[in-house]
Tab-separated table of N, CA and C in Angstrom:
chain	number	residue	atom	x	y	z
A	21	UNK	N	-58.816	-174.951	84.796
A	21	UNK	CA	-57.943	-174.182	85.651
A	21	UNK	C	-58.515	-174.220	87.060
A	22	UNK	N	-57.668	-174.426	88.015
A	22	UNK	CA	-58.067	-174.360	89.422
A	22	UNK	C	-57.100	-173.415	90.114
A	23	UNK	N	-57.652	-172.380	90.718
A	23	UNK	CA	-56.838	-171.391	91.434
A	23	UNK	C	-57.148	-171.466	92.923
A	24	UNK	N	-56.136	-171.595	93.755
A	24	UNK	CA	-56.388	-171.612	95.198
A	24	UNK	C	-56.776	-170.216	95.696
A	25	UNK	N	-57.613	-170.172	96.726
A	25	UNK	CA	-58.008	-168.917	97.368
A	25	UNK	C	-57.482	-168.964	98.795
A	26	UNK	N	-56.621	-167.999	99.119
A	26	UNK	CA	-55.982	-167.954	100.429
A	26	UNK	C	-56.519	-166.779	101.238
A	27	UNK	N	-56.641	-166.974	102.537
A	27	UNK	CA	-57.011	-165.891	103.442
A	27	UNK	C	-56.170	-166.055	104.700
A	28	UNK	N	-55.397	-165.042	105.005
A	28	UNK	CA	-54.509	-165.061	106.169
A	28	UNK	C	-53.625	-166.300	106.181
A	29	UNK	N	-53.094	-166.649	105.009
A	29	UNK	CA	-52.188	-167.773	104.908
A	29	UNK	C	-52.840	-169.141	104.946
A	30	UNK	N	-54.176	-169.197	104.933
A	30	UNK	CA	-54.886	-170.467	104.994
A	30	UNK	C	-55.708	-170.655	103.720
A	31	UNK	N	-55.645	-171.853	103.157
A	31	UNK	CA	-56.433	-172.173	101.974
A	31	UNK	C	-57.901	-172.256	102.392
A	32	UNK	N	-58.734	-171.394	101.805
A	32	UNK	CA	-60.152	-171.363	102.175
A	32	UNK	C	-61.064	-171.816	101.048
A	33	UNK	N	-60.514	-172.032	99.868
A	33	UNK	CA	-61.340	-172.489	98.764
A	33	UNK	C	-60.566	-172.469	97.469
A	34	UNK	N	-61.281	-172.776	96.404
A	34	UNK	CA	-60.691	-172.744	95.077
A	34	UNK	C	-61.686	-172.148	94.096
A	35	UNK	N	-61.155	-171.584	93.034
A	35	UNK	CA	-61.961	-171.107	91.923
A	35	UNK	C	-61.681	-172.050	90.757
A	36	UNK	N	-62.747	-172.607	90.197
A	36	UNK	CA	-62.608	-173.545	89.090
A	36	UNK	C	-63.075	-172.860	87.816
A	37	UNK	N	-62.228	-172.895	86.797
A	37	UNK	CA	-62.592	-172.329	85.508
A	37	UNK	C	-62.486	-173.394	84.434
A	38	UNK	N	-63.505	-173.477	83.603
A	38	UNK	CA	-63.519	-174.467	82.529
A	38	UNK	C	-63.733	-173.727	81.221
A	39	UNK	N	-62.874	-173.985	80.272
A	39	UNK	CA	-63.029	-173.399	78.950
A	39	UNK	C	-63.218	-174.498	77.926
A	40	UNK	N	-64.169	-174.314	77.037
A	40	UNK	CA	-64.434	-175.306	76.008
A	40	UNK	C	-64.670	-174.580	74.694
A	41	UNK	N	-63.801	-174.826	73.740
A	41	UNK	CA	-63.967	-174.242	72.412
A	41	UNK	C	-64.976	-175.092	71.656
A	42	UNK	N	-66.139	-174.518	71.361
A	42	UNK	CA	-67.195	-175.274	70.698
A	42	UNK	C	-67.152	-175.043	69.193
A	43	UNK	N	-67.360	-173.820	68.759
A	43	UNK	CA	-67.442	-173.515	67.334
A	43	UNK	C	-66.089	-173.233	66.705
A	44	UNK	N	-65.232	-172.551	67.422
A	44	UNK	CA	-63.938	-172.175	66.847
A	44	UNK	C	-62.898	-172.098	67.955
A	45	UNK	N	-61.678	-172.386	67.595
A	45	UNK	CA	-60.573	-172.278	68.537
A	45	UNK	C	-59.722	-171.083	68.147
A	46	UNK	N	-59.189	-170.378	69.131
A	46	UNK	CA	-58.315	-169.261	68.791
A	46	UNK	C	-57.052	-169.763	68.112
A	47	UNK	N	-56.632	-169.062	67.096
A	47	UNK	CA	-55.373	-169.394	66.430
A	47	UNK	C	-54.260	-168.718	67.209
A	48	UNK	N	-53.430	-169.521	67.826
A	48	UNK	CA	-52.397	-168.986	68.700
A	48	UNK	C	-51.166	-168.590	67.912
A	49	UNK	N	-50.584	-167.488	68.339
A	49	UNK	CA	-49.335	-167.009	67.756
A	49	UNK	C	-48.274	-167.021	68.847
A	50	UNK	N	-47.070	-166.682	68.497
A	50	UNK	CA	-45.999	-166.624	69.492
A	50	UNK	C	-46.351	-165.646	70.615
A	51	UNK	N	-47.114	-164.602	70.302
A	51	UNK	CA	-47.476	-163.603	71.308
A	51	UNK	C	-48.672	-164.045	72.147
A	52	UNK	N	-49.568	-164.848	71.590
A	52	UNK	CA	-50.795	-165.192	72.313
A	52	UNK	C	-50.810	-166.594	72.912
A	53	UNK	N	-49.757	-167.380	72.706
A	53	UNK	CA	-49.782	-168.768	73.168
A	53	UNK	C	-49.600	-168.914	74.671
A	54	UNK	N	-49.130	-167.864	75.350
A	54	UNK	CA	-48.967	-167.866	76.801
A	54	UNK	C	-48.217	-169.099	77.290
A	55	UNK	N	-47.194	-169.496	76.545
A	55	UNK	CA	-46.354	-170.608	76.975
A	55	UNK	C	-46.896	-171.980	76.622
A	56	UNK	N	-48.061	-172.057	75.984
A	56	UNK	CA	-48.612	-173.363	75.636
A	56	UNK	C	-47.787	-173.977	74.508
A	57	UNK	N	-47.575	-175.270	74.605
A	57	UNK	CA	-46.787	-175.953	73.590
A	57	UNK	C	-47.674	-176.740	72.627
A	58	UNK	N	-48.937	-176.338	72.506
A	58	UNK	CA	-49.862	-177.016	71.614
A	58	UNK	C	-50.841	-176.006	71.022
A	59	UNK	N	-51.510	-176.391	69.962
A	59	UNK	CA	-52.513	-175.535	69.322
A	59	UNK	C	-53.886	-175.918	69.860
A	60	UNK	N	-54.688	-174.938	70.204
A	60	UNK	CA	-56.047	-175.199	70.687
A	60	UNK	C	-56.896	-175.769	69.557
A	61	UNK	N	-57.931	-176.503	69.930
A	61	UNK	CA	-58.834	-177.111	68.964
A	61	UNK	C	-60.264	-176.955	69.494
A	62	UNK	N	-61.246	-177.025	68.614
A	62	UNK	CA	-62.637	-176.912	69.027
A	62	UNK	C	-63.381	-178.203	68.749
A	63	UNK	N	-64.562	-178.325	69.342
A	63	UNK	CA	-65.399	-179.488	69.042
A	63	UNK	C	-65.760	-179.517	67.559
A	64	UNK	N	-65.977	-178.352	66.977
A	64	UNK	CA	-66.294	-178.278	65.548
A	64	UNK	C	-65.133	-178.812	64.707
A	65	UNK	N	-63.880	-178.499	65.116
A	65	UNK	CA	-62.700	-179.011	64.420
A	65	UNK	C	-62.649	-180.541	64.492
A	66	UNK	N	-62.919	-181.072	65.678
A	66	UNK	CA	-62.909	-182.522	65.865
A	66	UNK	C	-64.002	-183.165	65.017
A	67	UNK	N	-65.171	-182.552	65.030
A	67	UNK	CA	-66.303	-183.031	64.230
A	67	UNK	C	-65.924	-183.089	62.746
A	68	UNK	N	-65.286	-182.028	62.253
A	68	UNK	CA	-64.886	-181.985	60.844
A	68	UNK	C	-63.870	-183.080	60.528
A	69	UNK	N	-62.935	-183.326	61.457
A	69	UNK	CA	-61.943	-184.383	61.236
A	69	UNK	C	-62.619	-185.754	61.201
A	70	UNK	N	-63.580	-185.976	62.095
A	70	UNK	CA	-64.282	-187.255	62.111
A	70	UNK	C	-65.090	-187.453	60.834
A	71	UNK	N	-65.742	-186.388	60.351
A	71	UNK	CA	-66.534	-186.480	59.124
A	71	UNK	C	-65.630	-186.755	57.925
A	72	UNK	N	-64.425	-186.187	57.933
A	72	UNK	CA	-63.500	-186.347	56.801
A	72	UNK	C	-62.798	-187.697	56.824
A	73	UNK	N	-62.801	-188.340	57.965
A	73	UNK	CA	-62.113	-189.617	58.107
A	73	UNK	C	-62.881	-190.691	57.344
A	74	UNK	N	-62.342	-191.099	56.220
A	74	UNK	CA	-63.035	-192.094	55.386
A	74	UNK	C	-63.036	-193.469	56.033
A	75	UNK	N	-62.132	-193.701	56.984
A	75	UNK	CA	-62.129	-194.975	57.700
A	75	UNK	C	-63.227	-195.043	58.743
A	76	UNK	N	-63.808	-193.872	59.062
A	76	UNK	CA	-64.859	-193.811	60.063
A	76	UNK	C	-66.182	-194.193	59.404
A	77	UNK	N	-66.679	-195.362	59.727
A	77	UNK	CA	-67.906	-195.848	59.098
A	77	UNK	C	-69.144	-195.138	59.637
A	78	UNK	N	-69.016	-194.496	60.775
A	78	UNK	CA	-70.158	-193.813	61.379
A	78	UNK	C	-70.018	-192.312	61.161
A	79	UNK	N	-70.340	-191.849	59.960
A	79	UNK	CA	-70.220	-190.425	59.645
A	79	UNK	C	-71.442	-189.613	60.072
A	80	UNK	N	-72.357	-190.236	60.794
A	80	UNK	CA	-73.526	-189.501	61.244
A	80	UNK	C	-73.361	-189.070	62.702
A	81	UNK	N	-72.194	-188.509	62.999
A	81	UNK	CA	-71.877	-188.009	64.331
A	81	UNK	C	-72.456	-186.598	64.459
A	82	UNK	N	-73.134	-186.351	65.574
A	82	UNK	CA	-73.709	-185.030	65.806
A	82	UNK	C	-73.061	-184.381	67.022
A	83	UNK	N	-72.810	-183.090	66.917
A	83	UNK	CA	-72.308	-182.346	68.066
A	83	UNK	C	-73.428	-182.182	69.082
A	84	UNK	N	-73.113	-182.305	70.365
A	84	UNK	CA	-74.148	-182.065	71.374
A	84	UNK	C	-74.503	-180.578	71.402
A	85	UNK	N	-75.689	-180.283	71.886
A	85	UNK	CA	-76.093	-178.885	72.009
A	85	UNK	C	-75.311	-178.242	73.145
A	86	UNK	N	-75.257	-176.914	73.150
A	86	UNK	CA	-74.571	-176.210	74.231
A	86	UNK	C	-75.230	-176.520	75.575
A	87	UNK	N	-76.554	-176.636	75.586
A	87	UNK	CA	-77.260	-176.961	76.828
A	87	UNK	C	-76.841	-178.340	77.340
A	88	UNK	N	-76.729	-179.312	76.438
A	88	UNK	CA	-76.303	-180.654	76.831
A	88	UNK	C	-74.872	-180.622	77.364
A	89	UNK	N	-73.992	-179.920	76.673
A	89	UNK	CA	-72.606	-179.794	77.139
A	89	UNK	C	-72.546	-179.169	78.521
A	90	UNK	N	-73.304	-178.082	78.707
A	90	UNK	CA	-73.320	-177.400	80.003
A	90	UNK	C	-73.814	-178.346	81.093
A	91	UNK	N	-74.893	-179.049	80.827
A	91	UNK	CA	-75.458	-179.960	81.827
A	91	UNK	C	-74.475	-181.075	82.179
A	92	UNK	N	-73.837	-181.667	81.163
A	92	UNK	CA	-72.901	-182.757	81.423
A	92	UNK	C	-71.659	-182.273	82.162
A	93	UNK	N	-71.146	-181.113	81.769
A	93	UNK	CA	-69.957	-180.587	82.445
A	93	UNK	C	-70.296	-180.182	83.876
A	94	UNK	N	-71.445	-179.559	84.083
A	94	UNK	CA	-71.863	-179.154	85.433
A	94	UNK	C	-72.033	-180.376	86.322
A	95	UNK	N	-72.669	-181.410	85.788
A	95	UNK	CA	-72.875	-182.638	86.549
A	95	UNK	C	-71.531	-183.249	86.958
A	96	UNK	N	-70.576	-183.279	86.032
A	96	UNK	CA	-69.254	-183.835	86.335
A	96	UNK	C	-68.520	-183.005	87.382
A	97	UNK	N	-68.617	-181.668	87.284
A	97	UNK	CA	-67.953	-180.797	88.268
A	97	UNK	C	-68.581	-180.948	89.653
A	98	UNK	N	-69.901	-181.026	89.717
A	98	UNK	CA	-70.574	-181.196	91.008
A	98	UNK	C	-70.194	-182.543	91.621
A	99	UNK	N	-70.132	-183.592	90.800
A	99	UNK	CA	-69.720	-184.908	91.301
A	99	UNK	C	-68.286	-184.853	91.827
A	100	UNK	N	-67.412	-184.150	91.111
A	100	UNK	CA	-66.019	-184.029	91.556
A	100	UNK	C	-65.923	-183.254	92.864
A	101	UNK	N	-66.703	-182.175	92.992
A	101	UNK	CA	-66.666	-181.393	94.233
A	101	UNK	C	-67.234	-182.190	95.401
A	102	UNK	N	-68.274	-182.969	95.148
A	102	UNK	CA	-68.840	-183.820	96.205
A	102	UNK	C	-67.808	-184.847	96.646
A	103	UNK	N	-67.124	-185.413	95.673
A	103	UNK	CA	-66.080	-186.388	95.987
A	103	UNK	C	-64.970	-185.732	96.807
A	104	UNK	N	-64.615	-184.504	96.426
A	104	UNK	CA	-63.585	-183.765	97.152
A	104	UNK	C	-63.996	-183.552	98.604
A	105	UNK	N	-65.276	-183.257	98.841
A	105	UNK	CA	-65.765	-183.058	100.209
A	105	UNK	C	-65.576	-184.319	101.052
A	106	UNK	N	-65.697	-185.491	100.430
A	106	UNK	CA	-65.484	-186.741	101.155
A	106	UNK	C	-64.048	-186.847	101.668
A	107	UNK	N	-63.093	-186.282	100.927
A	107	UNK	CA	-61.707	-186.310	101.375
A	107	UNK	C	-61.587	-185.584	102.718
A	108	UNK	N	-62.255	-184.428	102.814
A	108	UNK	CA	-62.221	-183.659	104.056
A	108	UNK	C	-62.894	-184.372	105.207
A	109	UNK	N	-63.945	-185.122	104.896
A	109	UNK	CA	-64.661	-185.864	105.937
A	109	UNK	C	-63.800	-186.995	106.483
A	110	UNK	N	-63.077	-187.689	105.602
A	110	UNK	CA	-62.301	-188.840	106.061
A	110	UNK	C	-60.951	-188.443	106.655
A	111	UNK	N	-60.470	-187.233	106.380
A	111	UNK	CA	-59.139	-186.826	106.860
A	111	UNK	C	-58.997	-186.927	108.387
A	112	UNK	N	-59.966	-186.382	109.172
A	112	UNK	CA	-59.790	-186.475	110.635
A	112	UNK	C	-59.812	-187.912	111.156
A	113	UNK	N	-60.426	-188.819	110.408
A	113	UNK	CA	-60.534	-190.202	110.865
A	113	UNK	C	-59.280	-191.003	110.586
A	114	UNK	N	-58.438	-190.504	109.679
A	114	UNK	CA	-57.238	-191.232	109.298
A	114	UNK	C	-57.494	-192.249	108.197
A	115	UNK	N	-58.751	-192.389	107.774
A	115	UNK	CA	-59.080	-193.313	106.686
A	115	UNK	C	-58.815	-192.617	105.361
A	116	UNK	N	-58.467	-193.409	104.357
A	116	UNK	CA	-58.159	-192.817	103.055
A	116	UNK	C	-58.850	-193.551	101.913
A	117	UNK	N	-59.991	-194.170	102.174
A	117	UNK	CA	-60.683	-194.939	101.144
A	117	UNK	C	-60.994	-194.085	99.917
A	118	UNK	N	-61.638	-192.937	100.121
A	118	UNK	CA	-62.020	-192.088	98.984
A	118	UNK	C	-60.795	-191.523	98.275
A	119	UNK	N	-59.810	-191.097	99.049
A	119	UNK	CA	-58.601	-190.533	98.466
A	119	UNK	C	-57.828	-191.594	97.670
A	120	UNK	N	-57.659	-192.768	98.241
A	120	UNK	CA	-56.936	-193.836	97.542
A	120	UNK	C	-57.649	-194.207	96.245
A	121	UNK	N	-58.957	-194.301	96.313
A	121	UNK	CA	-59.755	-194.629	95.130
A	121	UNK	C	-59.588	-193.553	94.060
A	122	UNK	N	-59.627	-192.289	94.490
A	122	UNK	CA	-59.464	-191.186	93.549
A	122	UNK	C	-58.089	-191.222	92.895
A	123	UNK	N	-57.044	-191.413	93.691
A	123	UNK	CA	-55.682	-191.420	93.146
A	123	UNK	C	-55.480	-192.560	92.150
A	124	UNK	N	-56.071	-193.707	92.413
A	124	UNK	CA	-55.978	-194.827	91.468
A	124	UNK	C	-56.703	-194.492	90.168
A	125	UNK	N	-57.883	-193.917	90.283
A	125	UNK	CA	-58.643	-193.556	89.081
A	125	UNK	C	-57.927	-192.453	88.309
A	126	UNK	N	-57.384	-191.464	89.023
A	126	UNK	CA	-56.662	-190.367	88.380
A	126	UNK	C	-55.480	-190.903	87.574
A	127	UNK	N	-54.754	-191.851	88.148
A	127	UNK	CA	-53.574	-192.401	87.483
A	127	UNK	C	-53.927	-193.045	86.140
A	128	UNK	N	-55.120	-193.597	86.027
A	128	UNK	CA	-55.514	-194.239	84.769
A	128	UNK	C	-55.871	-193.220	83.694
A	129	UNK	N	-56.148	-191.974	84.098
A	129	UNK	CA	-56.553	-190.952	83.129
A	129	UNK	C	-55.575	-189.784	83.031
A	130	UNK	N	-54.457	-189.849	83.723
A	130	UNK	CA	-53.495	-188.747	83.784
A	130	UNK	C	-52.843	-188.523	82.421
A	131	UNK	N	-53.223	-187.427	81.767
A	131	UNK	CA	-52.717	-187.126	80.421
A	131	UNK	C	-51.231	-186.759	80.431
A	132	UNK	N	-50.700	-186.362	81.575
A	132	UNK	CA	-49.289	-185.967	81.645
A	132	UNK	C	-48.361	-187.097	82.072
A	133	UNK	N	-48.918	-188.204	82.504
A	133	UNK	CA	-48.116	-189.299	83.058
A	133	UNK	C	-46.979	-189.693	82.113
A	134	UNK	N	-45.763	-189.652	82.643
A	134	UNK	CA	-44.592	-190.081	81.897
A	134	UNK	C	-44.018	-189.051	80.944
A	135	UNK	N	-44.734	-187.965	80.709
A	135	UNK	CA	-44.238	-186.953	79.773
A	135	UNK	C	-43.155	-186.105	80.427
A	136	UNK	N	-42.227	-185.637	79.616
A	136	UNK	CA	-41.194	-184.720	80.104
A	136	UNK	C	-41.788	-183.325	80.118
A	137	UNK	N	-41.692	-182.659	81.270
A	137	UNK	CA	-42.304	-181.358	81.465
A	137	UNK	C	-41.277	-180.323	81.896
A	138	UNK	N	-41.610	-179.083	81.590
A	138	UNK	CA	-40.896	-177.925	82.136
A	138	UNK	C	-41.948	-177.133	82.890
A	139	UNK	N	-41.738	-176.973	84.178
A	139	UNK	CA	-42.686	-176.233	85.012
A	139	UNK	C	-42.018	-174.938	85.455
A	140	UNK	N	-42.667	-173.822	85.122
A	140	UNK	CA	-42.144	-172.508	85.481
A	140	UNK	C	-42.977	-171.953	86.618
A	141	UNK	N	-42.306	-171.647	87.710
A	141	UNK	CA	-42.962	-171.079	88.881
A	141	UNK	C	-42.412	-169.677	89.105
A	142	UNK	N	-43.316	-168.744	89.319
A	142	UNK	CA	-42.918	-167.362	89.586
A	142	UNK	C	-43.079	-167.063	91.069
A	143	UNK	N	-41.959	-166.789	91.734
A	143	UNK	CA	-42.016	-166.275	93.097
A	143	UNK	C	-40.772	-165.463	93.370
A	144	UNK	N	-40.937	-164.507	94.246
A	144	UNK	CA	-39.866	-163.553	94.556
A	144	UNK	C	-39.427	-162.798	93.305
A	145	UNK	N	-40.402	-162.487	92.430
A	145	UNK	CA	-40.149	-161.761	91.178
A	145	UNK	C	-39.122	-162.456	90.288
A	146	UNK	N	-38.996	-163.780	90.439
A	146	UNK	CA	-38.077	-164.554	89.620
A	146	UNK	C	-38.802	-165.787	89.110
A	147	UNK	N	-38.424	-166.219	87.923
A	147	UNK	CA	-38.970	-167.451	87.363
A	147	UNK	C	-38.050	-168.611	87.737
A	148	UNK	N	-38.604	-169.606	88.404
A	148	UNK	CA	-37.868	-170.810	88.761
A	148	UNK	C	-38.379	-171.929	87.856
A	149	UNK	N	-37.458	-172.619	87.193
A	149	UNK	CA	-37.836	-173.670	86.251
A	149	UNK	C	-37.396	-175.025	86.800
A	150	UNK	N	-38.338	-175.975	86.764
A	150	UNK	CA	-38.069	-177.341	87.182
A	150	UNK	C	-38.426	-178.238	86.004
A	151	UNK	N	-37.549	-179.185	85.671
A	151	UNK	CA	-37.827	-180.104	84.565
A	151	UNK	C	-37.753	-181.540	85.068
A	152	UNK	N	-38.489	-182.395	84.405
A	152	UNK	CA	-38.491	-183.809	84.752
A	152	UNK	C	-39.681	-184.501	84.125
A	153	UNK	N	-39.947	-185.709	84.581
A	153	UNK	CA	-41.047	-186.504	84.053
A	153	UNK	C	-42.199	-186.526	85.059
A	154	UNK	N	-43.404	-186.317	84.563
A	154	UNK	CA	-44.597	-186.333	85.408
A	154	UNK	C	-44.831	-187.740	85.933
A	155	UNK	N	-45.101	-187.827	87.228
A	155	UNK	CA	-45.408	-189.137	87.828
A	155	UNK	C	-46.585	-188.992	88.786
A	156	UNK	N	-47.714	-188.567	88.243
A	156	UNK	CA	-48.998	-188.489	88.929
A	156	UNK	C	-49.080	-187.289	89.879
A	157	UNK	N	-50.000	-187.395	90.835
A	157	UNK	CA	-50.185	-186.351	91.838
A	157	UNK	C	-50.061	-186.980	93.217
A	158	UNK	N	-49.793	-186.146	94.207
A	158	UNK	CA	-49.691	-186.668	95.566
A	158	UNK	C	-51.035	-186.506	96.281
A	159	UNK	N	-51.063	-186.829	97.552
A	159	UNK	CA	-52.317	-186.796	98.313
A	159	UNK	C	-52.844	-185.374	98.527
A	160	UNK	N	-52.029	-184.361	98.241
A	160	UNK	CA	-52.475	-182.974	98.337
A	160	UNK	C	-52.873	-182.401	96.977
A	161	UNK	N	-52.789	-183.222	95.933
A	161	UNK	CA	-53.140	-182.768	94.588
A	161	UNK	C	-51.997	-182.094	93.861
A	162	UNK	N	-50.807	-182.141	94.426
A	162	UNK	CA	-49.637	-181.530	93.780
A	162	UNK	C	-49.107	-182.437	92.677
A	163	UNK	N	-48.695	-181.831	91.578
A	163	UNK	CA	-48.029	-182.561	90.514
A	163	UNK	C	-46.719	-183.109	91.057
A	164	UNK	N	-46.477	-184.389	90.842
A	164	UNK	CA	-45.207	-184.986	91.219
A	164	UNK	C	-44.335	-185.062	89.973
A	165	UNK	N	-43.158	-184.506	90.079
A	165	UNK	CA	-42.240	-184.438	88.951
A	165	UNK	C	-40.931	-185.102	89.352
A	166	UNK	N	-40.560	-186.171	88.617
A	166	UNK	CA	-39.285	-186.839	88.879
A	166	UNK	C	-38.214	-186.104	88.090
A	167	UNK	N	-37.351	-185.396	88.827
A	167	UNK	CA	-36.290	-184.627	88.189
A	167	UNK	C	-35.190	-185.571	87.698
A	168	UNK	N	-34.294	-185.046	86.879
A	168	UNK	CA	-33.223	-185.864	86.297
A	168	UNK	C	-32.331	-186.508	87.352
A	169	UNK	N	-32.204	-185.880	88.514
A	169	UNK	CA	-31.375	-186.441	89.586
A	169	UNK	C	-32.117	-187.494	90.408
A	170	UNK	N	-33.372	-187.811	90.025
A	170	UNK	CA	-34.153	-188.820	90.722
A	170	UNK	C	-35.052	-188.267	91.805
A	171	UNK	N	-34.816	-187.041	92.208
A	171	UNK	CA	-35.634	-186.419	93.243
A	171	UNK	C	-37.046	-186.191	92.721
A	172	UNK	N	-38.040	-186.454	93.567
A	172	UNK	CA	-39.422	-186.181	93.197
A	172	UNK	C	-39.858	-184.900	93.890
A	173	UNK	N	-40.253	-183.921	93.076
A	173	UNK	CA	-40.731	-182.643	93.599
A	173	UNK	C	-42.249	-182.612	93.521
A	174	UNK	N	-42.883	-182.076	94.552
A	174	UNK	CA	-44.327	-181.870	94.563
A	174	UNK	C	-44.578	-180.407	94.243
A	175	UNK	N	-45.224	-180.144	93.118
A	175	UNK	CA	-45.418	-178.771	92.646
A	175	UNK	C	-46.890	-178.394	92.746
A	176	UNK	N	-47.171	-177.337	93.507
A	176	UNK	CA	-48.550	-176.900	93.747
A	176	UNK	C	-49.028	-175.937	92.671
A	177	UNK	N	-48.134	-175.097	92.175
A	177	UNK	CA	-48.502	-174.127	91.144
A	177	UNK	C	-47.398	-174.049	90.099
A	178	UNK	N	-47.740	-173.467	88.965
A	178	UNK	CA	-46.751	-173.250	87.925
A	178	UNK	C	-47.347	-173.436	86.547
A	179	UNK	N	-46.636	-172.911	85.555
A	179	UNK	CA	-47.034	-173.087	84.159
A	179	UNK	C	-46.340	-174.325	83.631
A	180	UNK	N	-47.117	-175.243	83.079
A	180	UNK	CA	-46.596	-176.520	82.617
A	180	UNK	C	-46.471	-176.521	81.103
A	181	UNK	N	-45.294	-176.870	80.620
A	181	UNK	CA	-45.070	-177.067	79.197
A	181	UNK	C	-44.572	-178.484	78.983
A	182	UNK	N	-45.199	-179.205	78.042
A	182	UNK	CA	-44.721	-180.524	77.671
A	182	UNK	C	-43.551	-180.313	76.724
A	183	UNK	N	-42.387	-180.846	77.090
A	183	UNK	CA	-41.217	-180.641	76.236
A	183	UNK	C	-40.997	-181.801	75.284
A	184	UNK	N	-41.422	-183.003	75.667
A	184	UNK	CA	-41.403	-184.141	74.749
A	184	UNK	C	-42.110	-185.324	75.386
A	185	UNK	N	-42.468	-186.263	74.521
A	185	UNK	CA	-43.133	-187.488	74.976
A	185	UNK	C	-42.128	-188.364	75.721
A	186	UNK	N	-42.633	-189.241	76.535
A	186	UNK	CA	-41.768	-190.134	77.328
A	186	UNK	C	-41.030	-191.104	76.435
């Protein structure tokens, strides 16, 4: 989760939250799913599935320790934040080497690419719903959604639900 932090109408930072279910995943119900269209899973669940997979010849898979997970996730987040700082450095120059490189790499790993989504945005005490197919992110990090009429909307915030595969 990334939440923008605004001060006097200006973006001054972000709060990054990372959740990782290690031992157990919460069992979601209609009341607790908070609009998610999938069931949460834990590393322990994945481990059990891999161990049960008789086609998996390498059944000696070990879960990493919590310390190892923390170190690897922290290292990845720090690398991402450092990379983000480069975007700010190159912006005044008009160069986009780091940004272009990031967008190309992001496109290869975008889990939402091509999926049909429903994005619910709350503003003015009303829920506004936009539907369409995900088509990456723009240079500001906004989700780009190709609506049914062909229009591409850049969405900065909202709750995303996958409605079906592409």
